[in-house]
Amino acid sequence: MKQQIIISGIGGQGVLFLTRFFAEAAMTLNLEVLTSEVHGMAMRGGTVISHVKVGGFKSPLIRTGQADTGLFLEAANLTVHLPFLKEKANIVVNTADKSLYPSIDALGVARNCCLDLAAANLILLGFAFNHQSFFCEADVARHVIRGMSKGAQTEANIAAFEAGFSSGGS
Amino acid sequence: MDSDKSEQRMLMGNEAIGRGLIEYGCTLAASYPGTPASEILASAANFTKETGVAAHIEWSVNEKVAYEVALGNSLSGKRSAVAMKQVGLNVAADPFTRSAYLGVIGGFVIIAADDPGPHSSQTEQDSRFFAQFAKVPVLDPSSPREAKDMVGEAFDLSEKHELPVMLRPTTRICHARQNVVCGPPRPLKRQAHFEKNPGRWVATPQFLYQLHSSLNDKLQRIADDAAYYPVPASSRPTRNRQAIIASGVAFSNSFELLDDLNLVDEIDLYQVRMPYPLNRNFIENIREQYEQVLVIEETYPVIEMQLIQAPNTIKGRRSGFVPNQGELTPDIIEGLISRFADRPAGQTTPTEAPRGKRPSLCAGCPHRAAFYAIRKTFPKGIFPSDIGCYTLGMNIGAVDTCHCMGACISQAAGFYHAHSQDGDDFPPIIVTIGDSTFFHAGIPGLINAVFQGARFVLVILDNDTTAMTGNQPTPQVGLRADGSRGHQVSIDDIVRSCGVGFLEVCDPYNLDAFVDLLKQGDAYCRSAQGGVAVVISRHPCLMDKRATREPGLRERVRVTDDCTGCGYCIERFECPALEFAVQSSSDTSCEDKRRVRVVEHICNGCGVCLRICPKNAIVAEVVQ
């Protein structure tokens, strides 16, 4: 299966963690994977994007109009990164406001569930897994999140994923 | 991992390179951090520890020093590597160019990471051109996997010809992740042995003619080496009259695009793994076989200029076919290939996208407090600054220049001399430099400024780390790359020994005290015996997990109804935890009011903003 995913946010929101998550998940399933990340100054609160390409690709970058899926940790980035997505792409957005796309107020969910606000990225991920199909199933996702987490963080990360997964969003 | 077996790992390009160093027997790797190269050395340190091989891995104070440390190891017969971003090679240019003439003994690899775009650099220069200038062979990886393999090739090639070899990844390789096969390290078990040979290692001018001649012979042999004949993407023989010659990530993009555009059977594609020296047979064959050739490479026309041929058959940067600046993104390459194939361009021609949110200093960053104080104290000052997180002080209007590592101190001296020629009065000149940048290239500038009688205030923004690139420790921290303790070197001691007559240290969170010291410093500059005044702004970086902090109190900040929405705090303090919000008025006769609010999950509770609001509308309660 081939899938091209973009993860869009601002530096500090956990875009890189989600990028590594998809990469590890693909490797768990013995799929070829290439990702592209943004490091350096933009990570200080600037707009950042990661590309994930699962399946037999050679280039780490996604072309305009080619992404199947977009996870937006920052709604304001829609105007910047929407062009990467196909017309019929699956999109999920983290926002407290109304959105054209399936959305969840990840910070609000985190507050209600007494979760670390830094886990908003995993809440959005859980939400995405309940709303669309990925190259891997949600159980693989849980397994990979456990593998990537350390100590007490493990259960907190799984709880964040589940909070998003079970949330209806809007 | 079990060190006898191979296994797949998910590695970033830089991690793959670091892994390659350890697998292929490197015993000394040195680097100075800089995007996009920063993760290479940390990876080498991690894999050294994990596999238990013996190697010295160091963060050096700058790239020139790193290069020379690695050279010493190579001259002792051991495999050595030095990693840096492309502009780091400018700093190491002196040892680099001479090492081509003198050669090396143990395999020597220079990893120079380029940044087409540029995304995080002061130029988008092409290190392959620098390799050509220095007469050093260069390999150009097209994926993280290949980058790791090329480390081994580079070591072998280097030892075969006793010549340094460059590996030139670009940002898109450095920061790509891929599943990579990792094998066990192959320790070479060499004993250090330096064989004296003054004609070579001292090489006074009388020896250099011969050394240059022998360097030229080496390059000829490498240009004739069939192992570096560019690789056709398809092994089937074709009668195509058009070819694309590409290298690095531009090759990967071209490969995928030819497939997507159904052009695989119409246009031949070659991957150039060694852009310099370009294989001589290949140059001949291309000339005979193809009517039209498109060269796609980043960022300068290195391959293109070696394809000496009737210029109308080569389409590239020199012919104006390929843009002469910027990254060759897949979108841009799609347009190039479509035009080359005489196809209408697809619908995906790139449009100018909005730029998104600019980066800014973290909430609670001590630099912000220092910059706020500087601008407020010296509204008419000149503010030379430098490279690091603190370049973002430009958002606050407290950074007027940023040139190259360490330049700010010498530029400030130049500003002083320019103004002092015109009369006794000169504007306040307040320089900001980070602690790591000070170690890297600030010290000679400070000595020179003191000696030459320049007068300015130098603020060393000492957050006890190299923050921008991922919190690598500085010599003052005293931690080495492998986590062991080194001898600490104090910035205060260095400043004093440079002959500075005014030195004060202050935590910029104590805004009033800090402002007072800035004023004292400026007064010292203007006094009869004055010169350079140094104020060390000392507070650990909030992103640095190693930093020791005073436990306890933080402030829970909120904005009261006294806020008039004047925007002073947003403009002059620019904290990401302060934002405008429209406050709906309950009284329908009043208009909605713009007010500032605290973004609680971003606020770090530093409490500095309490002292900046003109209406005293930012208040706080102290919490545990």
PDB file of C-alpha atoms in Angstrom, chain B residues 308-535:
ATOM      1  CA  ILE B 308      32.340  20.453 -21.842  1.00  0.00           C
ATOM      2  CA  GLN B 309      30.194  20.309 -24.926  1.00  0.00           C
ATOM      3  CA  ALA B 310      28.318  22.459 -27.393  1.00  0.00           C
ATOM      4  CA  PRO B 311      26.335  24.584 -24.964  1.00  0.00           C
ATOM      5  CA  ASN B 312      23.059  24.310 -26.891  1.00  0.00           C
ATOM      6  CA  THR B 313      22.735  20.611 -26.145  1.00  0.00           C
ATOM      7  CA  ILE B 314      23.124  21.004 -22.392  1.00  0.00           C
ATOM      8  CA  LYS B 315      20.152  22.393 -20.591  1.00  0.00           C
ATOM      9  CA  GLY B 316      20.912  23.478 -17.082  1.00  0.00           C
ATOM     10  CA  ARG B 317      21.601  26.521 -15.024  1.00  0.00           C
ATOM     11  CA  ARG B 318      24.103  28.080 -17.404  1.00  0.00           C
ATOM     12  CA  SER B 319      21.639  27.942 -20.283  1.00  0.00           C
ATOM     13  CA  GLY B 320      18.971  29.478 -18.074  1.00  0.00           C
ATOM     14  CA  PHE B 321      16.771  26.364 -18.321  1.00  0.00           C
ATOM     15  CA  VAL B 322      17.097  25.556 -14.614  1.00  0.00           C
ATOM     16  CA  PRO B 323      16.610  28.316 -12.017  1.00  0.00           C
ATOM     17  CA  ASN B 324      19.930  29.645 -10.753  1.00  0.00           C
ATOM     18  CA  GLN B 325      18.920  29.853  -7.108  1.00  0.00           C
ATOM     19  CA  GLY B 326      16.772  28.044  -4.614  1.00  0.00           C
ATOM     20  CA  GLU B 327      15.935  24.444  -3.876  1.00  0.00           C
ATOM     21  CA  LEU B 328      14.947  22.164  -6.760  1.00  0.00           C
ATOM     22  CA  THR B 329      11.712  20.909  -5.231  1.00  0.00           C
ATOM     23  CA  PRO B 330       9.767  18.095  -6.907  1.00  0.00           C
ATOM     24  CA  ASP B 331       7.312  20.714  -8.182  1.00  0.00           C
ATOM     25  CA  ILE B 332      10.073  22.669  -9.890  1.00  0.00           C
ATOM     26  CA  ILE B 333      11.663  19.526 -11.329  1.00  0.00           C
ATOM     27  CA  GLU B 334       8.274  18.430 -12.653  1.00  0.00           C
ATOM     28  CA  GLY B 335       8.109  21.652 -14.649  1.00  0.00           C
ATOM     29  CA  LEU B 336      11.677  21.188 -15.911  1.00  0.00           C
ATOM     30  CA  ILE B 337      11.156  17.618 -17.065  1.00  0.00           C
ATOM     31  CA  SER B 338       7.825  18.443 -18.701  1.00  0.00           C
ATOM     32  CA  ARG B 339       9.422  21.254 -20.677  1.00  0.00           C
ATOM     33  CA  PHE B 340      12.420  19.093 -21.547  1.00  0.00           C
ATOM     34  CA  ALA B 341      10.092  16.353 -22.852  1.00  0.00           C
ATOM     35  CA  ASP B 342       8.019  18.956 -24.670  1.00  0.00           C
ATOM     36  CA  ARG B 343       4.970  18.042 -22.647  1.00  0.00           C
ATOM     37  CA  PRO B 344       2.469  20.560 -21.341  1.00  0.00           C
ATOM     38  CA  ALA B 345       3.227  21.312 -17.699  1.00  0.00           C
ATOM     39  CA  GLY B 346       0.969  19.479 -15.258  1.00  0.00           C
ATOM     40  CA  GLN B 347      -1.583  21.147 -13.061  1.00  0.00           C
ATOM     41  CA  THR B 348       0.809  21.108 -10.198  1.00  0.00           C
ATOM     42  CA  THR B 349       2.917  24.108 -11.146  1.00  0.00           C
ATOM     43  CA  PRO B 350       3.915  25.555  -7.817  1.00  0.00           C
ATOM     44  CA  THR B 351       2.225  28.711  -6.720  1.00  0.00           C
ATOM     45  CA  GLU B 352       3.572  31.179  -4.211  1.00  0.00           C
ATOM     46  CA  ALA B 353       2.145  29.834  -0.960  1.00  0.00           C
ATOM     47  CA  PRO B 354       1.604  32.101   2.041  1.00  0.00           C
ATOM     48  CA  ARG B 355       4.631  31.942   4.297  1.00  0.00           C
ATOM     49  CA  GLY B 356       3.024  30.906   7.562  1.00  0.00           C
ATOM     50  CA  LYS B 357       4.115  31.855  11.047  1.00  0.00           C
ATOM     51  CA  ARG B 358       7.598  33.222  11.602  1.00  0.00           C
ATOM     52  CA  PRO B 359       9.727  31.630  14.322  1.00  0.00           C
ATOM     53  CA  SER B 360      10.270  33.524  17.577  1.00  0.00           C
ATOM     54  CA  LEU B 361      12.138  33.106  20.848  1.00  0.00           C
ATOM     55  CA  CYS B 362      10.413  30.696  23.235  1.00  0.00           C
ATOM     56  CA  ALA B 363       8.102  32.004  25.929  1.00  0.00           C
ATOM     57  CA  GLY B 364      10.304  32.701  28.938  1.00  0.00           C
ATOM     58  CA  CYS B 365      13.503  32.794  26.859  1.00  0.00           C
ATOM     59  CA  PRO B 366      16.102  34.822  28.786  1.00  0.00           C
ATOM     60  CA  HIS B 367      17.288  36.388  25.500  1.00  0.00           C
ATOM     61  CA  ARG B 368      13.931  38.120  25.132  1.00  0.00           C
ATOM     62  CA  ALA B 369      14.377  39.916  28.450  1.00  0.00           C
ATOM     63  CA  ALA B 370      17.894  40.991  27.429  1.00  0.00           C
ATOM     64  CA  PHE B 371      16.739  42.261  24.027  1.00  0.00           C
ATOM     65  CA  TYR B 372      13.812  44.132  25.512  1.00  0.00           C
ATOM     66  CA  ALA B 373      16.161  45.862  27.966  1.00  0.00           C
ATOM     67  CA  ILE B 374      18.674  46.728  25.234  1.00  0.00           C
ATOM     68  CA  ARG B 375      16.131  48.311  22.921  1.00  0.00           C
ATOM     69  CA  LYS B 376      14.390  50.188  25.723  1.00  0.00           C
ATOM     70  CA  THR B 377      17.634  51.530  27.184  1.00  0.00           C
ATOM     71  CA  PHE B 378      19.174  52.568  23.867  1.00  0.00           C
ATOM     72  CA  PRO B 379      16.380  53.557  21.472  1.00  0.00           C
ATOM     73  CA  LYS B 380      18.971  55.093  19.110  1.00  0.00           C
ATOM     74  CA  GLY B 381      21.560  52.323  19.453  1.00  0.00           C
ATOM     75  CA  ILE B 382      23.219  50.222  16.766  1.00  0.00           C
ATOM     76  CA  PHE B 383      22.760  46.513  17.461  1.00  0.00           C
ATOM     77  CA  PRO B 384      25.196  44.133  15.744  1.00  0.00           C
ATOM     78  CA  SER B 385      24.345  40.509  16.488  1.00  0.00           C
ATOM     79  CA  ASP B 386      25.202  37.029  15.361  1.00  0.00           C
ATOM     80  CA  ILE B 387      24.092  33.471  14.575  1.00  0.00           C
ATOM     81  CA  GLY B 388      21.891  31.428  16.877  1.00  0.00           C
ATOM     82  CA  CYS B 389      18.415  31.499  18.389  1.00  0.00           C
ATOM     83  CA  TYR B 390      19.146  35.083  19.364  1.00  0.00           C
ATOM     84  CA  THR B 391      19.132  36.208  15.733  1.00  0.00           C
ATOM     85  CA  LEU B 392      15.380  36.207  16.411  1.00  0.00           C
ATOM     86  CA  GLY B 393      16.013  39.355  18.463  1.00  0.00           C
ATOM     87  CA  MET B 394      15.371  41.056  15.118  1.00  0.00           C
ATOM     88  CA  ASN B 395      11.653  40.484  15.786  1.00  0.00           C
ATOM     89  CA  ILE B 396      12.027  42.786  18.810  1.00  0.00           C
ATOM     90  CA  GLY B 397      14.072  45.374  16.905  1.00  0.00           C
ATOM     91  CA  ALA B 398      17.234  44.668  18.901  1.00  0.00           C
ATOM     92  CA  VAL B 399      19.236  42.949  16.156  1.00  0.00           C
ATOM     93  CA  ASP B 400      20.484  45.082  13.259  1.00  0.00           C
ATOM     94  CA  THR B 401      23.097  42.780  11.699  1.00  0.00           C
ATOM     95  CA  CYS B 402      23.780  39.062  11.446  1.00  0.00           C
ATOM     96  CA  HIS B 403      26.620  38.108   9.145  1.00  0.00           C
ATOM     97  CA  CYS B 404      28.675  35.037  10.002  1.00  0.00           C
ATOM     98  CA  MET B 405      29.907  33.375  13.176  1.00  0.00           C
ATOM     99  CA  GLY B 406      31.612  35.910  15.429  1.00  0.00           C
ATOM    100  CA  ALA B 407      31.301  38.840  13.022  1.00  0.00           C
ATOM    101  CA  CYS B 408      29.244  40.995  15.386  1.00  0.00           C
ATOM    102  CA  ILE B 409      32.151  41.963  17.646  1.00  0.00           C
ATOM    103  CA  SER B 410      34.419  43.062  14.813  1.00  0.00           C
ATOM    104  CA  GLN B 411      31.565  44.728  12.970  1.00  0.00           C
ATOM    105  CA  ALA B 412      30.850  46.698  16.149  1.00  0.00           C
ATOM    106  CA  ALA B 413      34.472  47.832  16.212  1.00  0.00           C
ATOM    107  CA  GLY B 414      34.055  48.981  12.613  1.00  0.00           C
ATOM    108  CA  PHE B 415      30.856  50.857  13.480  1.00  0.00           C
ATOM    109  CA  TYR B 416      32.715  52.571  16.326  1.00  0.00           C
ATOM    110  CA  HIS B 417      35.690  53.613  14.190  1.00  0.00           C
ATOM    111  CA  ALA B 418      33.370  54.883  11.440  1.00  0.00           C
ATOM    112  CA  HIS B 419      31.451  57.115  13.853  1.00  0.00           C
ATOM    113  CA  SER B 420      34.335  58.232  16.060  1.00  0.00           C
ATOM    114  CA  GLN B 421      36.136  59.680  13.022  1.00  0.00           C
ATOM    115  CA  ASP B 422      33.303  62.196  12.726  1.00  0.00           C
ATOM    116  CA  GLY B 423      33.694  63.650  16.212  1.00  0.00           C
ATOM    117  CA  ASP B 424      33.743  62.700  19.862  1.00  0.00           C
ATOM    118  CA  ASP B 425      30.155  61.581  20.089  1.00  0.00           C
ATOM    119  CA  PHE B 426      29.191  58.152  18.854  1.00  0.00           C
ATOM    120  CA  PRO B 427      25.919  56.263  19.099  1.00  0.00           C
ATOM    121  CA  PRO B 428      25.544  53.508  21.688  1.00  0.00           C
ATOM    122  CA  ILE B 429      26.692  50.252  20.089  1.00  0.00           C
ATOM    123  CA  ILE B 430      25.272  47.212  21.846  1.00  0.00           C
ATOM    124  CA  VAL B 431      26.512  43.868  20.539  1.00  0.00           C
ATOM    125  CA  THR B 432      24.830  40.550  21.275  1.00  0.00           C
ATOM    126  CA  ILE B 433      26.583  37.196  20.851  1.00  0.00           C
ATOM    127  CA  GLY B 434      25.703  33.742  22.187  1.00  0.00           C
ATOM    128  CA  ASP B 435      28.013  31.762  24.444  1.00  0.00           C
ATOM    129  CA  SER B 436      28.734  29.081  21.860  1.00  0.00           C
ATOM    130  CA  THR B 437      29.304  31.643  19.091  1.00  0.00           C
ATOM    131  CA  PHE B 438      31.680  33.511  21.423  1.00  0.00           C
ATOM    132  CA  PHE B 439      33.789  30.375  21.830  1.00  0.00           C
ATOM    133  CA  HIS B 440      33.562  29.614  18.101  1.00  0.00           C
ATOM    134  CA  ALA B 441      34.828  32.875  16.613  1.00  0.00           C
ATOM    135  CA  GLY B 442      34.194  35.738  19.033  1.00  0.00           C
ATOM    136  CA  ILE B 443      37.422  35.664  21.020  1.00  0.00           C
ATOM    137  CA  PRO B 444      39.894  36.944  18.362  1.00  0.00           C
ATOM    138  CA  GLY B 445      37.436  39.753  17.537  1.00  0.00           C
ATOM    139  CA  LEU B 446      37.262  40.776  21.187  1.00  0.00           C
ATOM    140  CA  ILE B 447      41.059  40.844  21.567  1.00  0.00           C
ATOM    141  CA  ASN B 448      41.321  42.921  18.420  1.00  0.00           C
ATOM    142  CA  ALA B 449      38.601  45.364  19.506  1.00  0.00           C
ATOM    143  CA  VAL B 450      40.192  45.890  22.934  1.00  0.00           C
ATOM    144  CA  PHE B 451      43.646  46.376  21.439  1.00  0.00           C
ATOM    145  CA  GLN B 452      42.413  48.781  18.739  1.00  0.00           C
ATOM    146  CA  GLY B 453      40.576  50.964  21.252  1.00  0.00           C
ATOM    147  CA  ALA B 454      37.028  50.328  20.077  1.00  0.00           C
ATOM    148  CA  ARG B 455      34.226  51.361  22.426  1.00  0.00           C
ATOM    149  CA  PHE B 456      30.989  49.399  22.642  1.00  0.00           C
ATOM    150  CA  VAL B 457      28.959  47.276  25.017  1.00  0.00           C
ATOM    151  CA  LEU B 458      29.234  43.539  24.365  1.00  0.00           C
ATOM    152  CA  VAL B 459      26.384  41.484  25.814  1.00  0.00           C
ATOM    153  CA  ILE B 460      27.253  37.792  25.901  1.00  0.00           C
ATOM    154  CA  LEU B 461      23.949  35.919  25.935  1.00  0.00           C
ATOM    155  CA  ASP B 462      25.089  33.020  28.071  1.00  0.00           C
ATOM    156  CA  ASN B 463      22.348  30.384  28.258  1.00  0.00           C
ATOM    157  CA  ASP B 464      24.929  27.675  28.935  1.00  0.00           C
ATOM    158  CA  THR B 465      24.254  25.707  25.761  1.00  0.00           C
ATOM    159  CA  THR B 466      24.250  25.751  21.953  1.00  0.00           C
ATOM    160  CA  ALA B 467      20.486  26.131  21.836  1.00  0.00           C
ATOM    161  CA  MET B 468      19.504  26.573  18.189  1.00  0.00           C
ATOM    162  CA  THR B 469      21.005  23.303  17.015  1.00  0.00           C
ATOM    163  CA  GLY B 470      19.682  21.091  19.798  1.00  0.00           C
ATOM    164  CA  ASN B 471      21.445  22.037  23.046  1.00  0.00           C
ATOM    165  CA  GLN B 472      24.970  20.791  22.499  1.00  0.00           C
ATOM    166  CA  PRO B 473      27.173  21.657  25.496  1.00  0.00           C
ATOM    167  CA  THR B 474      29.804  24.427  25.302  1.00  0.00           C
ATOM    168  CA  PRO B 475      33.302  24.305  26.857  1.00  0.00           C
ATOM    169  CA  GLN B 476      31.926  26.292  29.805  1.00  0.00           C
ATOM    170  CA  VAL B 477      29.388  23.561  30.554  1.00  0.00           C
ATOM    171  CA  GLY B 478      32.277  21.136  30.742  1.00  0.00           C
ATOM    172  CA  LEU B 479      30.387  18.174  29.265  1.00  0.00           C
ATOM    173  CA  ARG B 480      31.838  16.373  26.269  1.00  0.00           C
ATOM    174  CA  ALA B 481      29.940  14.760  23.412  1.00  0.00           C
ATOM    175  CA  ASP B 482      30.008  11.334  25.057  1.00  0.00           C
ATOM    176  CA  GLY B 483      28.641  12.754  28.313  1.00  0.00           C
ATOM    177  CA  SER B 484      31.963  12.615  30.194  1.00  0.00           C
ATOM    178  CA  ARG B 485      33.325  15.625  32.084  1.00  0.00           C
ATOM    179  CA  GLY B 486      35.925  17.820  30.449  1.00  0.00           C
ATOM    180  CA  HIS B 487      37.860  20.717  31.937  1.00  0.00           C
ATOM    181  CA  GLN B 488      35.469  23.638  32.185  1.00  0.00           C
ATOM    182  CA  VAL B 489      36.542  26.859  30.509  1.00  0.00           C
ATOM    183  CA  SER B 490      34.946  29.999  31.938  1.00  0.00           C
ATOM    184  CA  ILE B 491      33.738  32.796  29.691  1.00  0.00           C
ATOM    185  CA  ASP B 492      34.344  35.308  32.493  1.00  0.00           C
ATOM    186  CA  ASP B 493      38.018  34.308  32.667  1.00  0.00           C
ATOM    187  CA  ILE B 494      38.403  34.563  28.899  1.00  0.00           C
ATOM    188  CA  VAL B 495      36.832  38.026  28.827  1.00  0.00           C
ATOM    189  CA  ARG B 496      39.110  39.271  31.596  1.00  0.00           C
ATOM    190  CA  SER B 497      42.205  37.878  29.930  1.00  0.00           C
ATOM    191  CA  CYS B 498      41.271  39.599  26.659  1.00  0.00           C
ATOM    192  CA  GLY B 499      41.974  42.880  28.488  1.00  0.00           C
ATOM    193  CA  VAL B 500      38.385  43.989  29.033  1.00  0.00           C
ATOM    194  CA  GLY B 501      38.188  46.632  31.791  1.00  0.00           C
ATOM    195  CA  PHE B 502      34.458  46.390  32.552  1.00  0.00           C
ATOM    196  CA  LEU B 503      32.837  43.015  33.218  1.00  0.00           C
ATOM    197  CA  GLU B 504      29.529  42.410  34.962  1.00  0.00           C
ATOM    198  CA  VAL B 505      27.269  39.366  35.129  1.00  0.00           C
ATOM    199  CA  CYS B 506      23.492  39.538  35.543  1.00  0.00           C
ATOM    200  CA  ASP B 507      20.381  37.414  35.114  1.00  0.00           C
ATOM    201  CA  PRO B 508      18.251  39.321  32.578  1.00  0.00           C
ATOM    202  CA  TYR B 509      15.079  38.220  34.397  1.00  0.00           C
ATOM    203  CA  ASN B 510      16.181  40.928  36.883  1.00  0.00           C
ATOM    204  CA  LEU B 511      15.239  43.517  34.331  1.00  0.00           C
ATOM    205  CA  ASP B 512      15.984  46.645  36.384  1.00  0.00           C
ATOM    206  CA  ALA B 513      19.427  45.476  37.466  1.00  0.00           C
ATOM    207  CA  PHE B 514      20.201  44.425  33.907  1.00  0.00           C
ATOM    208  CA  VAL B 515      19.191  47.819  32.484  1.00  0.00           C
ATOM    209  CA  ASP B 516      21.331  49.505  35.114  1.00  0.00           C
ATOM    210  CA  LEU B 517      24.382  47.459  34.056  1.00  0.00           C
ATOM    211  CA  LEU B 518      23.806  48.299  30.398  1.00  0.00           C
ATOM    212  CA  LYS B 519      23.853  52.002  31.317  1.00  0.00           C
ATOM    213  CA  GLN B 520      27.008  51.552  33.385  1.00  0.00           C
ATOM    214  CA  GLY B 521      28.609  49.732  30.501  1.00  0.00           C
ATOM    215  CA  ASP B 522      27.787  52.513  28.073  1.00  0.00           C
ATOM    216  CA  ALA B 523      29.115  55.091  30.541  1.00  0.00           C
ATOM    217  CA  TYR B 524      32.350  53.097  30.808  1.00  0.00           C
ATOM    218  CA  CYS B 525      32.691  53.115  26.997  1.00  0.00           C
ATOM    219  CA  ARG B 526      32.467  56.900  27.051  1.00  0.00           C
ATOM    220  CA  SER B 527      34.842  57.460  29.970  1.00  0.00           C
ATOM    221  CA  ALA B 528      38.402  58.689  29.413  1.00  0.00           C
ATOM    222  CA  GLN B 529      40.025  55.307  30.051  1.00  0.00           C
ATOM    223  CA  GLY B 530      37.082  53.364  28.647  1.00  0.00           C
ATOM    224  CA  GLY B 531      36.959  50.710  25.976  1.00  0.00           C
ATOM    225  CA  VAL B 532      34.884  47.590  25.442  1.00  0.00           C
ATOM    226  CA  ALA B 533      32.415  46.881  28.257  1.00  0.00           C
ATOM    227  CA  VAL B 534      31.128  43.322  28.660  1.00  0.00           C
ATOM    228  CA  VAL B 535      27.857  42.356  30.326  1.00  0.00           C
TER     229      VAL B 535
END
